[in-house]
Amino acid sequence: MSNSSMDESVRAELGRLRDSIDNIDAAVIHMLAERFKATQQVGHLKAAHKLPPADPAREARQIARLRELAENAKLDPAFAEKFLNFIIAEVIRHHETIARA
Ligand SMILES: C=C(O[C@@H]1C=C(C(=O)O)C=C[C@H]1O)C(=O)O
């Protein structure tokens, strides 16, 4: 294989992989948008019934569940936990804003 044809096959493979990454990123964004739609509704429900924005017991159950899912999927469970905590922190911030409104 000459240098130029090897470069071309690498470029094509990189392009295929990046197309797949772009599709996955789009799916992640759409799934997050749906999740935030649901959590906003939870925020309004909690505010209407004077429930606290955060529910640490629920969070602990979710973290345990996601860590197990991550392990089964060969994803670093510590990363899965950090990722969920990052999202939950944003959700709680939204719930606090709703409760103050
Ligand atoms: C969405 C909720 O509110 C908070 C956010 C959570 C989440 O983003 O999954 C989980 C627990 C709560 O701290 C909830 O109580 O279900």
mmCIF file of C-alpha atoms in Angstrom, residues 2-83:
data_model
loop_
_atom_site.group_PDB
_atom_site.id
_atom_site.type_symbol
_atom_site.label_atom_id
_atom_site.label_comp_id
_atom_site.label_asym_id
_atom_site.label_seq_id
_atom_site.Cartn_x
_atom_site.Cartn_y
_atom_site.Cartn_z
ATOM 1 C CA SER A 2 1.467 3.363 -0.993
ATOM 2 C CA ASN A 3 1.570 6.218 1.488
ATOM 3 C CA SER A 4 -1.146 8.155 -0.258
ATOM 4 C CA SER A 5 -3.604 5.203 -0.403
ATOM 5 C CA MET A 6 -2.908 4.375 3.263
ATOM 6 C CA ASP A 7 -3.575 7.989 4.184
ATOM 7 C CA GLU A 8 -6.830 7.812 2.263
ATOM 8 C CA SER A 9 -8.006 4.634 4.064
ATOM 9 C CA VAL A 10 -7.109 6.139 7.454
ATOM 10 C CA ARG A 11 -8.972 9.308 6.535
ATOM 11 C CA ALA A 12 -12.017 7.276 5.473
ATOM 12 C CA GLU A 13 -11.960 5.200 8.690
ATOM 13 C CA LEU A 14 -11.605 8.341 10.802
ATOM 14 C CA GLY A 15 -14.531 9.864 8.918
ATOM 15 C CA ARG A 16 -16.709 6.777 9.542
ATOM 16 C CA LEU A 17 -15.860 6.716 13.230
ATOM 17 C CA ARG A 18 -16.514 10.445 13.578
ATOM 18 C CA ASP A 19 -19.894 10.105 11.840
ATOM 19 C CA SER A 20 -20.773 7.497 14.448
ATOM 20 C CA ILE A 21 -19.522 9.751 17.278
ATOM 21 C CA ASP A 22 -21.636 12.629 15.909
ATOM 22 C CA ASN A 23 -24.749 10.412 15.902
ATOM 23 C CA ILE A 24 -24.054 9.253 19.463
ATOM 24 C CA ASP A 25 -23.485 12.853 20.640
ATOM 25 C CA ALA A 26 -26.800 13.878 19.049
ATOM 26 C CA ALA A 27 -28.572 11.003 20.827
ATOM 27 C CA VAL A 28 -26.988 12.001 24.158
ATOM 28 C CA ILE A 29 -28.198 15.606 23.709
ATOM 29 C CA HIS A 30 -31.723 14.489 22.838
ATOM 30 C CA MET A 31 -31.835 12.067 25.764
ATOM 31 C CA LEU A 32 -30.562 14.738 28.150
ATOM 32 C CA ALA A 33 -33.196 17.176 26.845
ATOM 33 C CA GLU A 34 -35.925 14.591 27.560
ATOM 34 C CA ARG A 35 -34.471 13.908 31.009
ATOM 35 C CA PHE A 36 -34.460 17.621 31.869
ATOM 36 C CA LYS A 37 -38.074 17.944 30.663
ATOM 37 C CA ALA A 38 -39.025 15.227 33.170
ATOM 38 C CA THR A 39 -36.916 16.654 36.004
ATOM 39 C CA GLN A 40 -38.414 20.139 35.447
ATOM 40 C CA GLN A 41 -41.848 18.590 36.009
ATOM 41 C CA VAL A 42 -40.543 16.916 39.170
ATOM 42 C CA GLY A 43 -39.267 20.345 40.277
ATOM 43 C CA HIS A 44 -42.711 21.920 39.840
ATOM 44 C CA LEU A 45 -44.390 19.013 41.642
ATOM 45 C CA LYS A 46 -41.949 19.291 44.558
ATOM 46 C CA ALA A 47 -42.344 23.076 44.774
ATOM 47 C CA ALA A 48 -46.151 22.788 44.736
ATOM 48 C CA HIS A 49 -46.028 20.274 47.613
ATOM 49 C CA LYS A 50 -43.210 21.954 49.548
ATOM 50 C CA LEU A 51 -40.858 18.996 49.091
ATOM 51 C CA PRO A 52 -37.081 19.569 49.244
ATOM 52 C CA PRO A 53 -35.233 20.004 45.899
ATOM 53 C CA ALA A 54 -32.780 17.169 46.612
ATOM 54 C CA ASP A 55 -33.546 13.556 47.538
ATOM 55 C CA PRO A 56 -30.250 11.953 48.648
ATOM 56 C CA ALA A 57 -31.807 8.497 49.171
ATOM 57 C CA ARG A 58 -33.103 8.441 45.571
ATOM 58 C CA GLU A 59 -29.688 9.650 44.354
ATOM 59 C CA ALA A 60 -27.917 6.843 46.235
ATOM 60 C CA ARG A 61 -30.185 4.265 44.577
ATOM 61 C CA GLN A 62 -29.561 5.778 41.131
ATOM 62 C CA ILE A 63 -25.794 5.831 41.637
ATOM 63 C CA ALA A 64 -25.761 2.172 42.727
ATOM 64 C CA ARG A 65 -27.897 1.242 39.703
ATOM 65 C CA LEU A 66 -25.833 3.227 37.198
ATOM 66 C CA ARG A 67 -22.556 1.897 38.591
ATOM 67 C CA GLU A 68 -23.812 -1.640 38.002
ATOM 68 C CA LEU A 69 -25.059 -0.786 34.495
ATOM 69 C CA ALA A 70 -21.684 0.820 33.729
ATOM 70 C CA GLU A 71 -19.762 -2.203 34.954
ATOM 71 C CA ASN A 72 -21.879 -4.519 32.789
ATOM 72 C CA ALA A 73 -21.345 -2.218 29.808
ATOM 73 C CA LYS A 74 -17.559 -2.063 30.460
ATOM 74 C CA LEU A 75 -17.733 1.651 31.230
ATOM 75 C CA ASP A 76 -15.745 3.000 34.188
ATOM 76 C CA PRO A 77 -18.293 3.070 37.083
ATOM 77 C CA ALA A 78 -16.455 5.997 38.699
ATOM 78 C CA PHE A 79 -16.948 7.973 35.495
ATOM 79 C CA ALA A 80 -20.651 7.003 35.384
ATOM 80 C CA GLU A 81 -21.063 8.184 38.978
ATOM 81 C CA LYS A 82 -19.292 11.497 38.291
ATOM 82 C CA PHE A 83 -21.409 12.050 35.185
#
